Amino acid sequence: MTEPRPSVLFVCVHNAGRSQMAAGYLTALAAGRVNVFSAGSQPVDQVNPVAVDVMAEEGIDIASEVPSVLTTDAVRTADVVITMGCGDACPIFPGKRYEDWELDDPAGQPVETVRRIRDDIRARVRTLLRELTSEG
Protein backbone atom coordinates (compact mmCIF):
# COMPACT_ATOMS: atom_id res chain seq x y z
CA MET A 1 0.00 0.00 0.00
CA THR A 2 1.30 3.44 -0.94
CA GLU A 3 1.65 6.04 1.78
CA PRO A 4 -0.27 9.28 1.19
CA ARG A 5 1.76 12.15 -0.15
CA PRO A 6 2.39 14.96 2.33
CA SER A 7 0.93 18.37 1.49
CA VAL A 8 2.91 21.58 1.90
CA LEU A 9 1.47 25.09 1.83
CA PHE A 10 3.81 28.05 1.35
CA VAL A 11 2.37 31.37 2.54
CA CYS A 12 3.63 34.93 2.15
CA VAL A 13 1.89 38.28 1.96
CA HIS A 14 1.53 38.78 -1.81
CA ASN A 15 2.03 35.20 -3.07
CA ALA A 16 4.18 36.73 -5.77
CA GLY A 17 7.77 36.00 -4.80
CA ARG A 18 8.99 33.87 -1.89
CA SER A 19 6.07 31.46 -1.72
CA GLN A 20 5.96 31.04 -5.50
CA MET A 21 9.70 30.33 -5.68
CA ALA A 22 9.45 27.82 -2.81
CA ALA A 23 6.47 26.09 -4.42
CA GLY A 24 8.31 25.98 -7.75
CA TYR A 25 11.36 24.37 -6.18
CA LEU A 26 9.42 21.83 -4.15
CA THR A 27 7.27 20.88 -7.13
CA ALA A 28 10.36 20.34 -9.28
CA LEU A 29 12.49 18.57 -6.68
CA ALA A 30 9.74 16.38 -5.21
CA ALA A 31 8.75 15.02 -8.63
CA GLY A 32 5.22 14.15 -7.50
CA ARG A 33 6.10 12.89 -4.02
CA VAL A 34 4.61 15.96 -2.30
CA ASN A 35 1.45 17.97 -2.93
CA VAL A 36 2.49 21.62 -3.17
CA PHE A 37 0.38 24.74 -2.74
CA SER A 38 1.03 28.44 -2.20
CA ALA A 39 -1.11 31.39 -1.15
CA GLY A 40 -0.93 34.93 0.15
CA SER A 41 -2.64 36.89 2.89
CA GLN A 42 -2.92 39.85 0.48
CA PRO A 43 -2.26 38.43 -3.00
CA VAL A 44 -1.37 40.74 -5.88
CA ASP A 45 -2.25 40.44 -9.56
CA GLN A 46 0.85 38.65 -10.84
CA VAL A 47 4.02 36.86 -9.83
CA ASN A 48 7.06 39.13 -9.45
CA PRO A 49 8.75 39.20 -12.89
CA VAL A 50 12.24 39.17 -11.32
CA ALA A 51 11.29 36.03 -9.36
CA VAL A 52 10.09 34.47 -12.62
CA ASP A 53 13.41 35.34 -14.29
CA VAL A 54 15.67 34.00 -11.52
CA MET A 55 13.68 30.77 -11.30
CA ALA A 56 13.95 30.38 -15.09
CA GLU A 57 17.74 30.54 -14.61
CA GLU A 58 17.29 27.35 -12.56
CA GLY A 59 15.11 25.73 -15.22
CA ILE A 60 11.92 26.19 -13.21
CA ASP A 61 9.02 27.96 -14.90
CA ILE A 62 6.70 29.85 -12.54
CA ALA A 63 5.56 32.37 -15.20
CA SER A 64 2.06 30.90 -15.49
CA GLU A 65 1.41 30.84 -11.73
CA VAL A 66 -1.30 33.15 -10.39
CA PRO A 67 -1.21 34.54 -6.85
CA SER A 68 -4.10 33.20 -4.78
CA VAL A 69 -5.68 34.15 -1.49
CA LEU A 70 -4.96 32.20 1.67
CA THR A 71 -7.99 30.27 2.88
CA THR A 72 -8.70 28.43 6.08
CA ASP A 73 -9.38 25.28 4.02
CA ALA A 74 -5.91 25.47 2.43
CA VAL A 75 -4.32 25.50 5.89
CA ARG A 76 -6.66 22.78 7.17
CA THR A 77 -5.72 20.37 4.36
CA ALA A 78 -1.95 20.97 4.51
CA ASP A 79 0.35 18.77 6.58
CA VAL A 80 3.07 21.41 6.65
CA VAL A 81 2.53 25.18 6.55
CA ILE A 82 5.55 27.34 5.79
CA THR A 83 5.04 31.04 6.42
CA MET A 84 7.30 33.74 5.04
CA GLY A 85 6.57 37.08 6.62
CA CYS A 86 2.78 36.93 6.69
CA GLY A 87 2.59 37.55 10.42
CA ASP A 88 -0.55 36.35 12.18
CA ALA A 89 -2.63 36.02 9.00
CA CYS A 90 -2.28 32.24 8.96
CA PRO A 91 -4.84 30.27 10.97
CA ILE A 92 -3.42 27.68 13.37
CA PHE A 93 -4.78 24.14 13.54
CA PRO A 94 -3.61 21.48 16.01
CA GLY A 95 -1.56 18.65 14.63
CA LYS A 96 -0.01 20.61 11.77
CA ARG A 97 3.65 21.34 11.33
CA TYR A 98 4.32 25.07 11.12
CA GLU A 99 7.58 26.76 10.20
CA ASP A 100 8.33 30.43 9.71
CA TRP A 101 11.12 31.05 7.23
CA GLU A 102 12.60 34.49 7.75
CA LEU A 103 13.35 35.62 4.22
CA ASP A 104 13.67 39.07 2.70
CA ASP A 105 10.82 40.14 0.44
CA PRO A 106 12.05 40.15 -3.18
CA ALA A 107 9.53 42.84 -4.20
CA GLY A 108 11.36 45.82 -5.66
CA GLN A 109 14.78 44.23 -5.12
CA PRO A 110 17.55 44.04 -7.74
CA VAL A 111 18.13 40.72 -9.47
CA GLU A 112 21.27 39.96 -7.40
CA THR A 113 19.27 40.21 -4.17
CA VAL A 114 16.45 38.07 -5.58
CA ARG A 115 19.02 35.44 -6.60
CA ARG A 116 20.33 35.34 -3.02
CA ILE A 117 16.76 34.92 -1.70
CA ARG A 118 16.13 32.21 -4.32
CA ASP A 119 19.26 30.31 -3.29
CA ASP A 120 18.26 30.49 0.38
CA ILE A 121 14.81 29.16 -0.50
CA ARG A 122 16.33 26.32 -2.57
CA ALA A 123 18.48 25.18 0.38
CA ARG A 124 15.51 25.28 2.77
CA VAL A 125 13.27 23.40 0.32
CA ARG A 126 15.89 20.68 -0.11
CA THR A 127 16.09 20.25 3.67
CA LEU A 128 12.29 20.15 3.93
CA LEU A 129 12.06 17.56 1.16
CA ARG A 130 14.63 15.34 2.88
CA GLU A 131 12.62 15.55 6.09
CA LEU A 132 9.33 14.76 4.35
CA THR A 133 10.52 11.92 2.17
CA SER A 134 13.61 10.65 4.02
CA GLU A 135 15.43 10.72 0.69
CA GLY A 136 15.03 14.25 -0.85
mmCIF file of C-alpha atoms in Angstrom:
data_model
loop_
_atom_site.group_PDB
_atom_site.id
_atom_site.type_symbol
_atom_site.label_atom_id
_atom_site.label_comp_id
_atom_site.label_asym_id
_atom_site.label_seq_id
_atom_site.Cartn_x
_atom_site.Cartn_y
_atom_site.Cartn_z
ATOM 1 C CA MET A 1 0.000 0.000 0.000
ATOM 2 C CA THR A 2 1.297 3.441 -0.939
ATOM 3 C CA GLU A 3 1.649 6.043 1.785
ATOM 4 C CA PRO A 4 -0.273 9.276 1.192
ATOM 5 C CA ARG A 5 1.761 12.148 -0.153
ATOM 6 C CA PRO A 6 2.391 14.957 2.326
ATOM 7 C CA SER A 7 0.930 18.371 1.486
ATOM 8 C CA VAL A 8 2.915 21.579 1.904
ATOM 9 C CA LEU A 9 1.467 25.092 1.830
ATOM 10 C CA PHE A 10 3.814 28.053 1.355
ATOM 11 C CA VAL A 11 2.371 31.370 2.538
ATOM 12 C CA CYS A 12 3.633 34.930 2.152
ATOM 13 C CA VAL A 13 1.887 38.276 1.959
ATOM 14 C CA HIS A 14 1.531 38.780 -1.810
ATOM 15 C CA ASN A 15 2.027 35.197 -3.065
ATOM 16 C CA ALA A 16 4.179 36.731 -5.771
ATOM 17 C CA GLY A 17 7.768 35.997 -4.799
ATOM 18 C CA ARG A 18 8.988 33.874 -1.892
ATOM 19 C CA SER A 19 6.070 31.465 -1.718
ATOM 20 C CA GLN A 20 5.964 31.044 -5.495
ATOM 21 C CA MET A 21 9.700 30.333 -5.677
ATOM 22 C CA ALA A 22 9.448 27.822 -2.814
ATOM 23 C CA ALA A 23 6.465 26.094 -4.421
ATOM 24 C CA GLY A 24 8.306 25.977 -7.750
ATOM 25 C CA TYR A 25 11.361 24.370 -6.185
ATOM 26 C CA LEU A 26 9.418 21.828 -4.148
ATOM 27 C CA THR A 27 7.274 20.877 -7.127
ATOM 28 C CA ALA A 28 10.358 20.340 -9.277
ATOM 29 C CA LEU A 29 12.492 18.571 -6.678
ATOM 30 C CA ALA A 30 9.739 16.381 -5.214
ATOM 31 C CA ALA A 31 8.746 15.019 -8.628
ATOM 32 C CA GLY A 32 5.218 14.147 -7.504
ATOM 33 C CA ARG A 33 6.100 12.886 -4.017
ATOM 34 C CA VAL A 34 4.611 15.962 -2.301
ATOM 35 C CA ASN A 35 1.446 17.971 -2.930
ATOM 36 C CA VAL A 36 2.487 21.617 -3.172
ATOM 37 C CA PHE A 37 0.380 24.744 -2.737
ATOM 38 C CA SER A 38 1.027 28.442 -2.199
ATOM 39 C CA ALA A 39 -1.111 31.393 -1.149
ATOM 40 C CA GLY A 40 -0.925 34.926 0.154
ATOM 41 C CA SER A 41 -2.637 36.887 2.887
ATOM 42 C CA GLN A 42 -2.924 39.854 0.478
ATOM 43 C CA PRO A 43 -2.260 38.435 -2.997
ATOM 44 C CA VAL A 44 -1.370 40.739 -5.881
ATOM 45 C CA ASP A 45 -2.246 40.442 -9.562
ATOM 46 C CA GLN A 46 0.855 38.654 -10.837
ATOM 47 C CA VAL A 47 4.015 36.860 -9.830
ATOM 48 C CA ASN A 48 7.058 39.126 -9.451
ATOM 49 C CA PRO A 49 8.750 39.200 -12.895
ATOM 50 C CA VAL A 50 12.235 39.174 -11.320
ATOM 51 C CA ALA A 51 11.289 36.033 -9.359
ATOM 52 C CA VAL A 52 10.088 34.467 -12.622
ATOM 53 C CA ASP A 53 13.410 35.342 -14.287
ATOM 54 C CA VAL A 54 15.668 33.995 -11.517
ATOM 55 C CA MET A 55 13.679 30.774 -11.305
ATOM 56 C CA ALA A 56 13.952 30.383 -15.093
ATOM 57 C CA GLU A 57 17.739 30.542 -14.610
ATOM 58 C CA GLU A 58 17.292 27.348 -12.559
ATOM 59 C CA GLY A 59 15.112 25.726 -15.224
ATOM 60 C CA ILE A 60 11.916 26.192 -13.214
ATOM 61 C CA ASP A 61 9.015 27.962 -14.896
ATOM 62 C CA ILE A 62 6.695 29.853 -12.540
ATOM 63 C CA ALA A 63 5.564 32.367 -15.204
ATOM 64 C CA SER A 64 2.064 30.897 -15.485
ATOM 65 C CA GLU A 65 1.413 30.843 -11.728
ATOM 66 C CA VAL A 66 -1.295 33.148 -10.387
ATOM 67 C CA PRO A 67 -1.211 34.544 -6.846
ATOM 68 C CA SER A 68 -4.099 33.205 -4.778
ATOM 69 C CA VAL A 69 -5.683 34.154 -1.488
ATOM 70 C CA LEU A 70 -4.958 32.200 1.670
ATOM 71 C CA THR A 71 -7.993 30.272 2.879
ATOM 72 C CA THR A 72 -8.702 28.426 6.080
ATOM 73 C CA ASP A 73 -9.375 25.283 4.020
ATOM 74 C CA ALA A 74 -5.910 25.468 2.433
ATOM 75 C CA VAL A 75 -4.323 25.504 5.886
ATOM 76 C CA ARG A 76 -6.661 22.781 7.168
ATOM 77 C CA THR A 77 -5.718 20.374 4.356
ATOM 78 C CA ALA A 78 -1.947 20.968 4.507
ATOM 79 C CA ASP A 79 0.345 18.769 6.581
ATOM 80 C CA VAL A 80 3.069 21.414 6.650
ATOM 81 C CA VAL A 81 2.528 25.182 6.554
ATOM 82 C CA ILE A 82 5.554 27.337 5.791
ATOM 83 C CA THR A 83 5.044 31.045 6.422
ATOM 84 C CA MET A 84 7.303 33.745 5.043
ATOM 85 C CA GLY A 85 6.572 37.076 6.616
ATOM 86 C CA CYS A 86 2.784 36.935 6.689
ATOM 87 C CA GLY A 87 2.585 37.554 10.418
ATOM 88 C CA ASP A 88 -0.546 36.352 12.179
ATOM 89 C CA ALA A 89 -2.629 36.018 9.000
ATOM 90 C CA CYS A 90 -2.279 32.239 8.956
ATOM 91 C CA PRO A 91 -4.838 30.267 10.975
ATOM 92 C CA ILE A 92 -3.424 27.684 13.369
ATOM 93 C CA PHE A 93 -4.784 24.139 13.540
ATOM 94 C CA PRO A 94 -3.615 21.484 16.014
ATOM 95 C CA GLY A 95 -1.557 18.647 14.629
ATOM 96 C CA LYS A 96 -0.007 20.607 11.772
ATOM 97 C CA ARG A 97 3.652 21.336 11.332
ATOM 98 C CA TYR A 98 4.316 25.073 11.121
ATOM 99 C CA GLU A 99 7.581 26.758 10.202
ATOM 100 C CA ASP A 100 8.330 30.425 9.714
ATOM 101 C CA TRP A 101 11.116 31.049 7.229
ATOM 102 C CA GLU A 102 12.595 34.488 7.748
ATOM 103 C CA LEU A 103 13.355 35.622 4.224
ATOM 104 C CA ASP A 104 13.672 39.072 2.703
ATOM 105 C CA ASP A 105 10.819 40.136 0.438
ATOM 106 C CA PRO A 106 12.048 40.150 -3.184
ATOM 107 C CA ALA A 107 9.527 42.842 -4.201
ATOM 108 C CA GLY A 108 11.358 45.821 -5.657
ATOM 109 C CA GLN A 109 14.780 44.232 -5.124
ATOM 110 C CA PRO A 110 17.547 44.038 -7.740
ATOM 111 C CA VAL A 111 18.131 40.719 -9.465
ATOM 112 C CA GLU A 112 21.270 39.965 -7.400
ATOM 113 C CA THR A 113 19.268 40.207 -4.168
ATOM 114 C CA VAL A 114 16.452 38.073 -5.578
ATOM 115 C CA ARG A 115 19.015 35.439 -6.598
ATOM 116 C CA ARG A 116 20.325 35.341 -3.023
ATOM 117 C CA ILE A 117 16.757 34.918 -1.703
ATOM 118 C CA ARG A 118 16.132 32.207 -4.321
ATOM 119 C CA ASP A 119 19.259 30.311 -3.292
ATOM 120 C CA ASP A 120 18.265 30.489 0.384
ATOM 121 C CA ILE A 121 14.812 29.158 -0.501
ATOM 122 C CA ARG A 122 16.326 26.319 -2.570
ATOM 123 C CA ALA A 123 18.479 25.184 0.382
ATOM 124 C CA ARG A 124 15.506 25.282 2.768
ATOM 125 C CA VAL A 125 13.271 23.400 0.324
ATOM 126 C CA ARG A 126 15.889 20.676 -0.107
ATOM 127 C CA THR A 127 16.090 20.253 3.668
ATOM 128 C CA LEU A 128 12.286 20.152 3.928
ATOM 129 C CA LEU A 129 12.060 17.559 1.163
ATOM 130 C CA ARG A 130 14.628 15.337 2.882
ATOM 131 C CA GLU A 131 12.616 15.550 6.094
ATOM 132 C CA LEU A 132 9.329 14.762 4.348
ATOM 133 C CA THR A 133 10.524 11.921 2.174
ATOM 134 C CA SER A 134 13.607 10.646 4.021
ATOM 135 C CA GLU A 135 15.426 10.723 0.694
ATOM 136 C CA GLY A 136 15.027 14.251 -0.853
#
